[in-house]
Amino acid sequence: MNVECILPLTTAPHPDENINGYLRRLCALNGVQNLALFRKALGVSKLSSTTSDVQSWTKLAEAALQPLSLLAAMQWQKRDAGALLGLLNFRGFAVQKKYLRTSRLRVCPQCIRISEIIRDTWSLFHVTACTIHATELVDSCDQCFVAPGEATPLKYSSATRAWNCHCGRHLGEIVTRPARPEALLVSTAIEQSLKPDISEGSPYPALNEEIACLPPNDLLTFVDIIGTAATSNSDEDIPINSRTACYQNGVIDRSADLHTYKRRVHAAGEIMTNWPDSYQKLLSEIAFRNPAPLPQQIDRRAFATKIGAMVLFPRKSVSGVPLKILQKQVDEYCASKLNIIRRKRNLATQNPCALRVQRIANMSALARQLDLNSTGSVFQKAYRRSIEELSSSEQGVETDQLAAALRASVVKQLEQCMDTISSTAAAVMLEGGALNRQLCGWDDPALLQPISASMNYFKKRKVSYRLSDVLSIRDRFIALAIRSDAIASLCEIPRAARMFLTEKYNKTDLLVDLLKNRIALYKVGQPEHVFDLFVDAKEMETYLTRRDLALVLQNGKFLKLSDLNRLSLKLIGNLQPFTPADMKRLRCAGTLRFQKSEVYDGQRYHSSYVYSAGDFIEHVLKPNFGEQSVAPIIGQFEIQG
């Protein structure tokens, strides 16, 4: 075959296809009998997913008449060495190279037989099942052996037909078994993390939300840790003598066969199915498994083995901090079973944002810049809260910009903290008096809003308020007050509240009406508190009457006869009450709208009537008692708001 030739027959790669599988498809499509010679003729003998040589990728793109960018999607490019070593760009996600198998081919015989597709995700150590056909993947021939009892491994490239083993066995004919549900769960979870849309129509059980949110590399680390811990017995778990925390580099054994990883994946799948209870049970089995060589802290004494250290100090996530999903569980185990609260390690080992600014804006450095004590609880809370907020919002920002944003956020948090007062202090400022009581009746959008729990730095306080808000609302009330000493019916707000407040008209309603100037405020001298102000009892009584009537009319209420008589008394004054006979005549005359219902008293049914309050005023009171008697009050029914 001429290197300069373009392939007679060509096809585009599958979105999830491995480069080695794509080369096999091209080889079979063009009828070439030897895969190794086909690759050599194209000049891509050594081309693999990890090949960084652009020339090899260009040759294949020209021969297959495919855009270079389309083939580049199958390349596992190196990423900048961030917090972890050996990161590759795998399908657009950061994955450590140690999780990718590059020396031995894994296939699904049914996929080979039907579509001749080798998927990229099958290269991941912990993907052991085909999620399409629910079968186990195979990595060796079932008819030939390289040594007694050792099946021939499937290679990425070999001097054979495209889809055949050395012995002539077609890869699609290799016998496989149905995959266990645990293997399907793990494989599906990994594929979902790489392709979120794959979950649509998935027949497999839903994952725990905390697990489903893990990025691919963190999920692989998670599966590897719990699978290794669950399949390592006490005889294999070597005691260690270490007084310092160490983040394990990993326990991936690249020489391990597929059977070993199937065991780990099955164990991990069982734990994931019943997370976190199964993991807590596993921690109980590992704890105190082998005695510690030297006395240590209780948590390290309990987990004084190689596997114990792996679960006690989980490996780092992609962000550079220990895997939080596992760290949280081991902390909960220590608190509940060992009765110890584990010391919080340096913030830079817990939060990726803190890790990035560790050199220039750590807690101590920022405290020195602000001339504050870094051990102060308020400063530490402000720093931690700022770090958490920036971690969720500031992605891809330069370190210097991140440090500046952190400083600005901490300063803002501290200023807000200084502007907070307790509910008791707010009550003294607004209502006066020496009673040590909580502020109540002021929580309304028109009055005051308490600080949310996320902004309250003092755990002992149930409720806090902004000092500036309290002072502002106090000044607004005092500014509304009219200076007057001559009105005999004046009474202070607390006394008026005792006189007029009801279940339907509470303290908050009164304060809102006062602030909106619906009820006039008066002052004598120089008041310091809102409750030093006065209201006119007669004005307030009139206002409440108007308010009750307005609510009745605006809502189009239907009232019983007793309520109509009380309404008449408020409007007209001394008035003979209406009787059922009067109401019957009005019903017969069609004067009032009414609603009828039958009420059972235990012996017989009685007719019960309710009447339109608006019709009663308009067609009964006004015509019979005169427009002049009713209109002055009716005309004031309009109440703002």
XYZ file of C-alpha atoms in Angstrom:
641
model
C 0.000 0.000 0.000
C 1.315 3.429 -0.935
C 1.735 5.809 1.974
C 0.604 8.713 -0.148
C -2.677 7.006 -1.077
C -6.026 7.885 0.355
C -8.023 4.929 1.640
C -10.564 3.712 -0.941
C -13.220 3.280 1.723
C -13.447 5.405 4.827
C -15.802 6.182 7.708
C -16.042 8.673 10.550
C -15.115 7.642 14.091
C -17.863 6.878 16.594
C -18.247 9.622 19.272
C -17.046 7.261 22.034
C -14.625 5.171 19.965
C -11.047 4.294 20.889
C -8.401 5.101 18.268
C -7.246 1.470 18.138
C -10.794 0.302 17.449
C -11.154 2.941 14.723
C -7.990 1.684 12.991
C -9.350 -1.879 13.137
C -12.596 -0.741 11.518
C -10.727 1.026 8.709
C -8.584 -2.061 8.177
C -11.605 -4.377 7.913
C -13.545 -1.903 5.750
C -10.741 -1.820 3.164
C -10.305 -5.619 3.155
C -6.724 -5.624 4.477
C -5.855 -9.015 5.997
C -3.119 -7.855 8.392
C -3.696 -5.100 10.954
C 0.010 -4.488 11.638
C 0.800 -4.090 7.914
C -2.183 -1.780 7.474
C -0.935 0.504 10.252
C 2.603 0.400 8.868
C 1.390 1.331 5.378
C -0.379 4.385 6.790
C 2.704 5.355 8.786
C 0.871 5.046 12.105
C 2.391 1.845 13.501
C 2.962 3.379 16.917
C -0.149 5.552 17.008
C -2.135 5.181 20.240
C -4.387 7.305 22.413
C -1.385 8.720 24.290
C 0.634 9.604 21.161
C 1.542 13.287 21.187
C 3.193 13.289 17.726
C 0.982 15.515 15.579
C 2.449 14.054 12.380
C 1.008 10.601 13.070
C -2.473 12.023 13.687
C -2.190 14.156 10.536
C -1.285 11.118 8.387
C -4.325 9.227 9.605
C -6.597 12.246 9.078
C -5.396 12.661 5.473
C -5.708 8.957 4.675
C -9.186 8.637 6.224
C -10.415 11.988 4.855
C -11.416 13.107 8.340
C -10.889 16.477 10.063
C -7.885 16.424 12.354
C -10.002 17.936 15.138
C -12.370 14.944 14.979
C -9.517 12.481 15.481
C -7.950 14.656 18.181
C -11.002 13.960 20.352
C -9.709 10.374 20.678
C -6.306 11.540 21.924
C -5.479 11.440 25.640
C -3.517 14.668 25.842
C -1.403 15.646 28.808
C -2.842 18.330 31.043
C -1.027 20.884 33.138
C 0.219 19.225 36.305
C -2.118 20.814 38.825
C -2.624 19.360 42.255
C -2.250 15.790 40.938
C 0.441 14.147 38.858
C -0.108 12.321 35.578
C -3.329 14.030 34.501
C -4.582 13.384 30.978
C -7.413 14.961 29.027
C -9.739 11.977 28.657
C -12.860 12.848 26.692
C -12.655 16.427 27.962
C -12.148 15.481 31.623
C -9.062 15.323 33.802
C -8.206 11.668 34.502
C -4.970 10.309 35.931
C -3.053 8.046 33.577
C -2.835 5.336 36.246
C -6.578 4.700 35.816
C -6.190 3.967 32.076
C -5.149 0.589 30.723
C -2.798 0.975 27.757
C -1.255 -2.482 27.357
C -4.219 -4.838 27.056
C -7.413 -4.575 25.044
C -10.870 -4.975 26.582
C -13.869 -5.650 24.359
C -17.536 -6.550 24.496
C -17.986 -9.510 22.093
C -21.573 -8.490 21.341
C -20.522 -4.926 20.423
C -17.782 -6.326 18.140
C -20.239 -8.715 16.508
C -22.952 -6.091 15.967
C -21.217 -2.741 15.415
C -17.429 -3.410 15.540
C -16.972 -0.602 18.079
C -14.325 -0.494 20.837
C -15.311 2.204 23.296
C -12.806 4.510 24.942
C -14.335 4.046 28.392
C -13.399 0.338 28.301
C -9.786 1.456 28.756
C -10.578 2.558 32.313
C -9.513 -0.036 34.871
C -12.810 0.055 36.755
C -15.131 -0.275 33.750
C -15.598 -4.040 33.625
C -19.034 -4.310 31.995
C -20.729 -3.201 28.789
C -23.664 -1.044 29.829
C -25.372 -1.565 26.453
C -25.557 -5.373 26.496
C -25.151 -5.878 30.285
C -22.299 -8.331 29.747
C -18.792 -8.615 31.170
C -15.901 -7.259 29.130
C -13.164 -9.697 28.096
C -9.440 -9.070 27.682
C -8.221 -12.510 26.575
C -9.029 -15.244 24.075
C -11.031 -18.228 25.274
C -9.417 -20.749 22.891
C -5.639 -20.225 23.000
C -3.058 -19.881 25.776
C 0.429 -18.364 26.034
C 1.209 -20.662 28.972
C -0.619 -23.446 30.788
C -3.647 -21.875 32.443
C -2.862 -18.392 31.060
C -5.134 -17.242 28.239
C -3.729 -15.203 25.372
C -4.214 -11.477 26.078
C -5.866 -9.271 23.486
C -3.452 -6.656 22.139
C -4.259 -3.202 20.803
C -2.330 -4.000 17.624
C -1.274 -7.364 16.218
C -0.301 -9.032 12.928
C -3.736 -10.594 12.500
C -7.029 -9.842 10.841
C -8.692 -6.736 12.236
C -11.117 -8.609 14.506
C -9.298 -11.893 15.066
C -6.990 -13.384 17.686
C -3.700 -15.063 16.682
C -5.499 -18.398 16.716
C -8.122 -17.131 14.277
C -10.862 -16.773 16.890
C -13.135 -13.829 16.035
C -13.366 -11.364 18.926
C -17.131 -11.290 18.573
C -17.339 -15.038 19.198
C -15.491 -15.026 22.536
C -17.804 -16.339 25.218
C -18.752 -13.858 27.906
C -21.123 -13.843 30.876
C -23.902 -11.510 32.010
C -22.490 -8.722 34.160
C -23.368 -8.535 37.830
C -25.607 -5.609 38.890
C -22.748 -4.150 40.971
C -20.438 -4.040 37.937
C -23.170 -2.444 35.830
C -23.788 0.160 38.513
C -20.113 1.154 38.697
C -19.630 1.160 34.913
C -22.795 3.202 34.408
C -21.746 5.676 37.090
C -18.367 6.204 35.410
C -19.958 6.653 31.984
C -22.512 9.073 33.425
C -19.715 11.173 34.896
C -18.101 11.374 31.445
C -21.358 11.767 29.519
C -24.137 13.128 31.747
C -26.784 12.567 29.063
C -26.198 8.802 29.099
C -28.439 8.561 32.166
C -31.541 9.196 30.061
C -33.506 5.978 29.971
C -30.914 4.128 32.022
C -32.320 0.863 33.425
C -29.901 0.847 36.329
C -30.697 2.041 39.857
C -30.159 5.688 40.617
C -26.918 6.580 42.356
C -26.639 8.319 45.660
C -26.665 12.027 44.808
C -23.355 12.631 46.565
C -21.668 9.923 44.465
C -23.328 10.990 41.215
C -21.889 14.513 41.587
C -18.266 13.311 41.660
C -16.115 14.209 38.616
C -14.675 11.210 36.709
C -11.231 11.066 38.343
C -12.680 11.491 41.837
C -15.225 8.751 41.115
C -12.453 6.411 39.948
C -10.464 7.190 43.104
C -13.577 6.623 45.193
C -14.309 3.245 43.578
C -10.676 2.159 43.857
C -10.413 3.030 47.562
C -13.633 1.382 48.701
C -13.144 -1.603 46.383
C -9.572 -2.185 47.558
C -10.530 -1.748 51.210
C -13.440 -4.182 50.882
C -11.402 -6.923 49.152
C -8.260 -6.743 51.327
C -8.432 -9.155 54.246
C -6.584 -8.754 57.535
C -3.738 -11.068 56.467
C -2.915 -8.777 53.534
C -3.323 -5.563 55.538
C 0.180 -4.745 56.780
C 0.549 -2.731 60.020
C 2.430 0.535 59.531
C 4.392 2.714 61.912
C 3.634 6.260 60.887
C 2.924 9.265 63.076
C 2.295 11.614 60.167
C -0.557 11.834 57.724
C 0.322 10.678 54.237
C -1.785 10.828 51.102
C -1.396 7.486 49.366
C -0.195 7.561 45.763
C -2.695 4.880 44.847
C -2.964 1.139 44.852
C -3.449 0.594 41.123
C -1.530 -2.513 40.122
C -1.080 -2.266 36.365
C -0.091 -5.928 36.203
C -3.327 -7.095 37.855
C -5.662 -9.072 35.632
C -9.269 -8.262 34.828
C -10.510 -10.744 37.434
C -8.824 -8.754 40.241
C -10.530 -5.553 39.186
C -13.861 -7.285 38.797
C -13.640 -8.292 42.470
C -12.885 -4.709 43.513
C -15.636 -3.303 41.321
C -18.208 -5.794 42.628
C -17.300 -4.930 46.226
C -17.422 -1.203 45.456
C -20.803 -1.598 43.728
C -22.283 -3.314 46.781
C -21.146 -0.439 49.006
C -22.424 2.191 46.554
C -25.848 0.514 46.473
C -26.318 1.087 50.188
C -24.196 4.195 50.712
C -23.172 5.313 53.341
C -24.347 2.550 55.718
C -22.299 -0.152 53.987
C -19.171 1.982 54.160
C -19.664 2.622 57.871
C -19.899 -1.153 58.347
C -16.678 -1.603 56.357
C -14.889 0.945 58.560
C -15.969 -1.046 61.611
C -14.397 -4.170 60.096
C -11.114 -2.399 59.334
C -10.809 -0.578 62.679
C -8.445 -2.256 65.161
C -7.797 -4.985 62.571
C -4.080 -5.227 63.421
C -2.425 -3.697 66.510
C -0.435 -0.494 66.138
C 3.343 -0.848 66.670
C 3.428 2.272 68.865
C 0.802 4.107 70.940
C -0.750 6.840 68.820
C -3.844 8.956 68.700
C -7.018 6.920 68.979
C -8.016 7.323 65.313
C -4.564 6.332 64.042
C -4.391 3.496 66.529
C -7.706 2.191 65.204
C -6.566 2.420 61.566
C -2.893 1.485 61.983
C -2.566 -0.534 58.777
C -1.918 0.182 55.127
C -5.611 -0.023 54.242
C -6.501 1.792 57.458
C -4.283 4.737 56.523
C -5.855 4.779 53.057
C -9.375 5.255 54.473
C -8.292 7.518 57.351
C -6.480 9.930 55.022
C -8.216 9.586 51.621
C -6.257 10.341 48.481
C -6.530 13.761 46.916
C -9.263 14.704 44.506
C -8.664 16.567 41.248
C -8.944 19.855 43.147
C -5.983 18.878 45.343
C -7.776 18.288 48.658
C -8.666 14.921 50.209
C -11.720 13.236 48.749
C -14.437 14.881 50.852
C -17.056 12.164 50.406
C -14.735 9.669 52.139
C -13.228 12.154 54.596
C -16.707 13.014 55.825
C -17.591 9.363 56.450
C -14.415 8.524 58.375
C -14.870 11.665 60.501
C -18.436 10.591 61.291
C -17.221 7.105 62.192
C -14.580 8.477 64.563
C -17.153 10.738 66.209
C -19.825 8.057 66.647
C -17.749 4.912 67.296
C -14.452 6.193 68.710
C -15.982 9.198 70.501
C -13.417 11.680 69.155
C -13.765 14.790 67.030
C -10.918 14.719 64.555
C -8.837 17.854 64.392
C -9.557 19.965 61.346
C -6.447 20.030 59.250
C -5.077 23.110 57.546
C -7.730 24.796 55.404
C -5.505 24.355 52.337
C -5.935 20.577 52.664
C -9.715 20.914 52.732
C -10.568 23.518 50.115
C -9.099 23.866 46.591
C -9.533 27.648 46.645
C -7.560 27.905 49.900
C -4.899 25.674 48.371
C -4.438 28.057 45.444
C -3.969 31.149 47.622
C -1.953 29.331 50.290
C 1.288 31.178 49.511
C 0.035 34.756 49.252
C -3.297 34.985 51.107
C -3.518 32.249 53.707
C -5.332 32.985 56.953
C -2.255 34.221 58.830
C -0.957 36.357 55.956
C -4.313 38.035 55.400
C -4.716 38.700 59.136
C -1.328 40.462 59.162
C -2.357 42.582 56.168
C -5.533 43.653 57.981
C -3.743 44.061 61.334
C -5.993 41.474 62.965
C -5.521 38.416 65.133
C -5.631 35.298 62.955
C -6.870 33.208 65.892
C -9.967 35.358 66.427
C -13.120 33.339 65.917
C -14.922 36.044 63.939
C -11.997 36.496 61.533
C -11.648 32.745 61.041
C -15.364 32.365 60.333
C -15.274 35.259 57.874
C -12.222 33.778 56.119
C -13.727 30.292 55.868
C -17.060 31.606 54.601
C -15.331 33.749 51.990
C -13.261 30.773 50.845
C -16.384 28.628 50.478
C -18.201 31.308 48.478
C -15.232 31.856 46.149
C -14.810 28.109 45.628
C -18.284 27.886 44.123
C -18.134 31.057 42.028
C -14.543 31.868 41.037
C -13.521 29.242 38.487
C -10.503 29.696 36.225
C -9.444 32.978 37.856
C -5.775 33.877 38.251
C -4.305 33.370 41.711
C -3.601 37.087 42.262
C -7.169 38.011 41.314
C -8.487 35.255 43.560
C -6.430 36.556 46.494
C -7.730 40.103 45.913
C -11.317 38.849 45.778
C -10.723 36.894 48.980
C -9.410 39.967 50.800
C -12.354 42.090 49.638
C -14.834 39.420 50.702
C -13.271 39.028 54.166
C -13.280 42.804 54.730
C -16.927 42.983 53.677
C -17.855 40.096 55.982
C -16.096 41.736 58.936
C -17.842 45.058 58.264
C -21.178 43.278 58.165
C -20.320 41.488 61.394
C -19.609 44.794 63.146
C -22.993 46.046 61.953
C -24.931 43.288 63.741
C -26.718 43.435 67.087
C -28.709 40.890 69.029
C -32.485 40.729 69.087
C -32.446 41.851 72.738
C -30.355 44.937 71.949
C -32.654 45.807 69.056
C -35.671 45.569 71.395
C -34.068 48.042 73.826
C -33.277 50.513 71.025
C -36.769 50.415 69.522
C -39.047 49.803 72.479
C -36.983 50.932 75.456
C -37.487 49.484 78.910
C -35.132 47.418 81.013
C -36.666 44.018 80.276
C -34.260 41.521 78.747
C -36.589 40.242 76.023
C -36.357 39.340 72.355
C -37.643 41.734 69.720
C -40.993 40.524 68.414
C -43.563 41.865 66.001
C -41.011 43.732 63.880
C -40.174 41.015 61.347
C -41.880 42.331 58.245
C -40.485 43.463 54.860
C -41.789 46.956 55.593
C -40.080 47.054 59.014
C -37.053 44.861 59.765
C -35.588 41.658 58.405
C -33.405 39.448 60.632
C -30.006 38.401 59.339
C -30.038 35.002 57.681
C -28.407 32.116 59.514
C -25.541 32.054 56.981
C -24.567 35.608 57.976
C -24.909 35.180 61.734
C -21.397 34.676 63.125
C -22.458 34.136 66.709
C -23.833 30.646 67.244
C -25.360 31.579 70.619
C -27.622 34.130 68.938
C -30.827 32.785 67.568
C -31.609 36.041 65.755
C -29.504 39.080 64.820
C -30.320 42.388 63.127
C -28.337 44.998 61.253
C -27.572 47.937 63.542
C -27.942 50.332 60.615
C -31.407 48.927 59.814
C -32.555 49.283 63.444
C -31.353 52.895 63.679
C -32.929 53.734 60.332
C -36.372 52.368 61.226
C -36.283 54.108 64.617
C -35.471 57.471 63.004
C -38.238 57.023 60.429
C -40.864 56.547 63.141
C -39.687 59.553 65.158
C -39.578 61.735 62.020
C -43.249 60.960 61.330
C -44.385 62.116 64.777
C -46.207 65.464 65.169
C -45.315 67.577 68.193
C -48.425 68.048 70.359
C -49.153 68.482 74.072
C -52.834 69.499 74.010
C -54.700 66.357 72.912
C -56.416 64.743 75.891
C -56.893 61.347 74.263
C -53.193 60.758 73.583
C -51.727 57.516 74.871
C -48.337 55.840 74.409
C -48.021 53.086 71.803
C -47.682 50.238 74.366
C -50.925 51.288 76.070
C -52.710 51.636 72.731
C -51.503 48.147 71.809
C -53.040 46.711 74.974
C -56.317 48.489 74.194
C -56.752 47.715 70.517
C -54.678 44.706 69.445
C -56.632 41.553 68.630
C -55.917 38.205 67.039
C -56.767 39.664 63.629
C -54.959 42.960 64.202
C -51.579 42.236 65.753
C -48.511 44.231 66.702
C -46.929 43.948 63.255
C -50.088 45.317 61.607
C -50.071 48.276 64.005
C -46.400 49.097 63.361
C -46.835 48.900 59.572
C -49.878 51.208 59.735
C -47.941 53.687 61.870
C -44.944 53.638 59.522
C -47.172 54.180 56.478
C -48.803 57.130 58.278
C -52.263 55.576 58.274
C -52.454 56.404 61.987
C -51.015 59.742 63.126
C -48.044 59.693 65.516
C -47.419 62.364 68.150
C -44.404 63.178 70.303
C -43.852 65.044 73.534
C -40.341 66.247 74.287
C -37.393 64.387 72.718
C -38.287 60.691 72.372
C -35.442 58.146 72.235
C -37.449 55.071 71.319
C -40.349 54.269 69.030
C -42.491 53.261 71.986
C -41.989 56.726 73.538
C -44.319 58.094 70.832
C -48.092 58.638 71.223
C -51.255 57.938 69.242
C -54.736 59.426 69.584
C -57.012 56.701 70.976
C -60.111 58.185 69.277
C -58.358 58.407 65.909
C -57.158 54.849 66.256
C -60.611 53.550 67.143
C -62.071 55.295 64.095
C -59.314 53.939 61.867
C -59.838 50.370 63.054
C -63.571 50.698 62.407
C -62.887 51.899 58.875
C -60.341 49.129 58.413
C -62.748 46.389 59.469
C -65.473 47.755 57.203
C -63.086 48.122 54.282
C -61.953 44.530 54.608
C -65.576 43.393 54.613
C -66.496 45.395 51.510
C -63.306 44.876 49.522
C -63.493 41.100 49.944
C -67.202 40.967 49.101
C -67.956 39.059 52.271
C -71.251 37.439 53.168
C -72.101 37.835 56.871
C -74.499 36.292 59.340
C -77.307 38.394 60.837
C -75.426 38.883 64.108
C -72.402 40.246 62.222
C -74.635 42.583 60.202
C -76.113 43.965 63.426
C -72.617 44.672 64.767
C -71.761 46.340 61.465
C -74.886 48.532 61.751
C -73.963 49.481 65.298
C -70.522 50.680 64.152
C -71.985 52.718 61.307
C -75.137 54.220 62.823
C -74.610 53.999 66.567
C -77.610 53.302 68.823
C -79.779 51.199 66.514
C -82.485 48.586 67.037
C -81.063 45.270 65.778
C -82.518 43.622 62.697
C -84.574 40.472 63.292
C -84.889 37.267 61.207
C -88.345 38.490 60.151
C -86.793 41.701 58.806
C -84.267 39.702 56.813
C -86.994 37.424 55.425
C -88.868 40.443 54.042
C -85.622 41.711 52.460
C -84.981 38.298 50.897
C -88.471 38.118 49.482
C -88.160 41.632 48.077
C -84.871 40.703 46.356
C -83.079 43.536 48.102
C -80.061 41.479 49.238
C -77.928 38.796 47.752
C -77.782 35.849 50.110
C -76.537 32.277 50.404
C -78.543 29.491 51.964
C -77.314 26.306 53.621
C -78.949 23.522 55.608
C -77.569 22.913 59.107
C -78.347 19.697 60.992
C -78.666 20.066 64.778
C -78.882 16.359 65.562
C -82.658 16.184 65.234
C -83.623 18.116 62.140
C -82.279 20.472 59.475
C -82.463 24.266 59.795
C -82.018 26.866 57.072
C -79.033 29.151 57.618
C -78.519 32.406 55.702
C -75.580 34.738 55.092
C -75.995 38.130 53.385
C -73.856 40.414 51.232
C -72.410 43.133 53.482
C -72.103 45.538 50.551
C -75.752 45.112 49.560
C -76.827 45.561 53.185
C -75.094 48.939 53.463
C -76.097 50.166 50.012
C -79.741 49.024 49.916
C -80.756 48.913 53.602
C -78.748 51.306 55.754
C -78.417 54.210 53.332
C -82.087 54.339 52.211
C -83.471 53.883 55.741
C -81.080 55.963 57.831
C -79.990 58.558 55.349
C -76.941 59.144 53.213
C -75.637 61.670 55.725
C -75.501 59.102 58.529
C -73.574 56.456 56.617
C -71.602 58.317 53.944
C -69.008 60.020 56.213
C -67.676 56.646 57.256
C -68.333 54.786 54.014
C -66.410 57.445 52.143
C -63.314 56.647 54.148
C -63.338 52.930 53.347
C -60.410 53.227 50.933
C -57.324 52.072 52.821
C -53.900 52.077 51.232
C -52.330 48.663 50.695
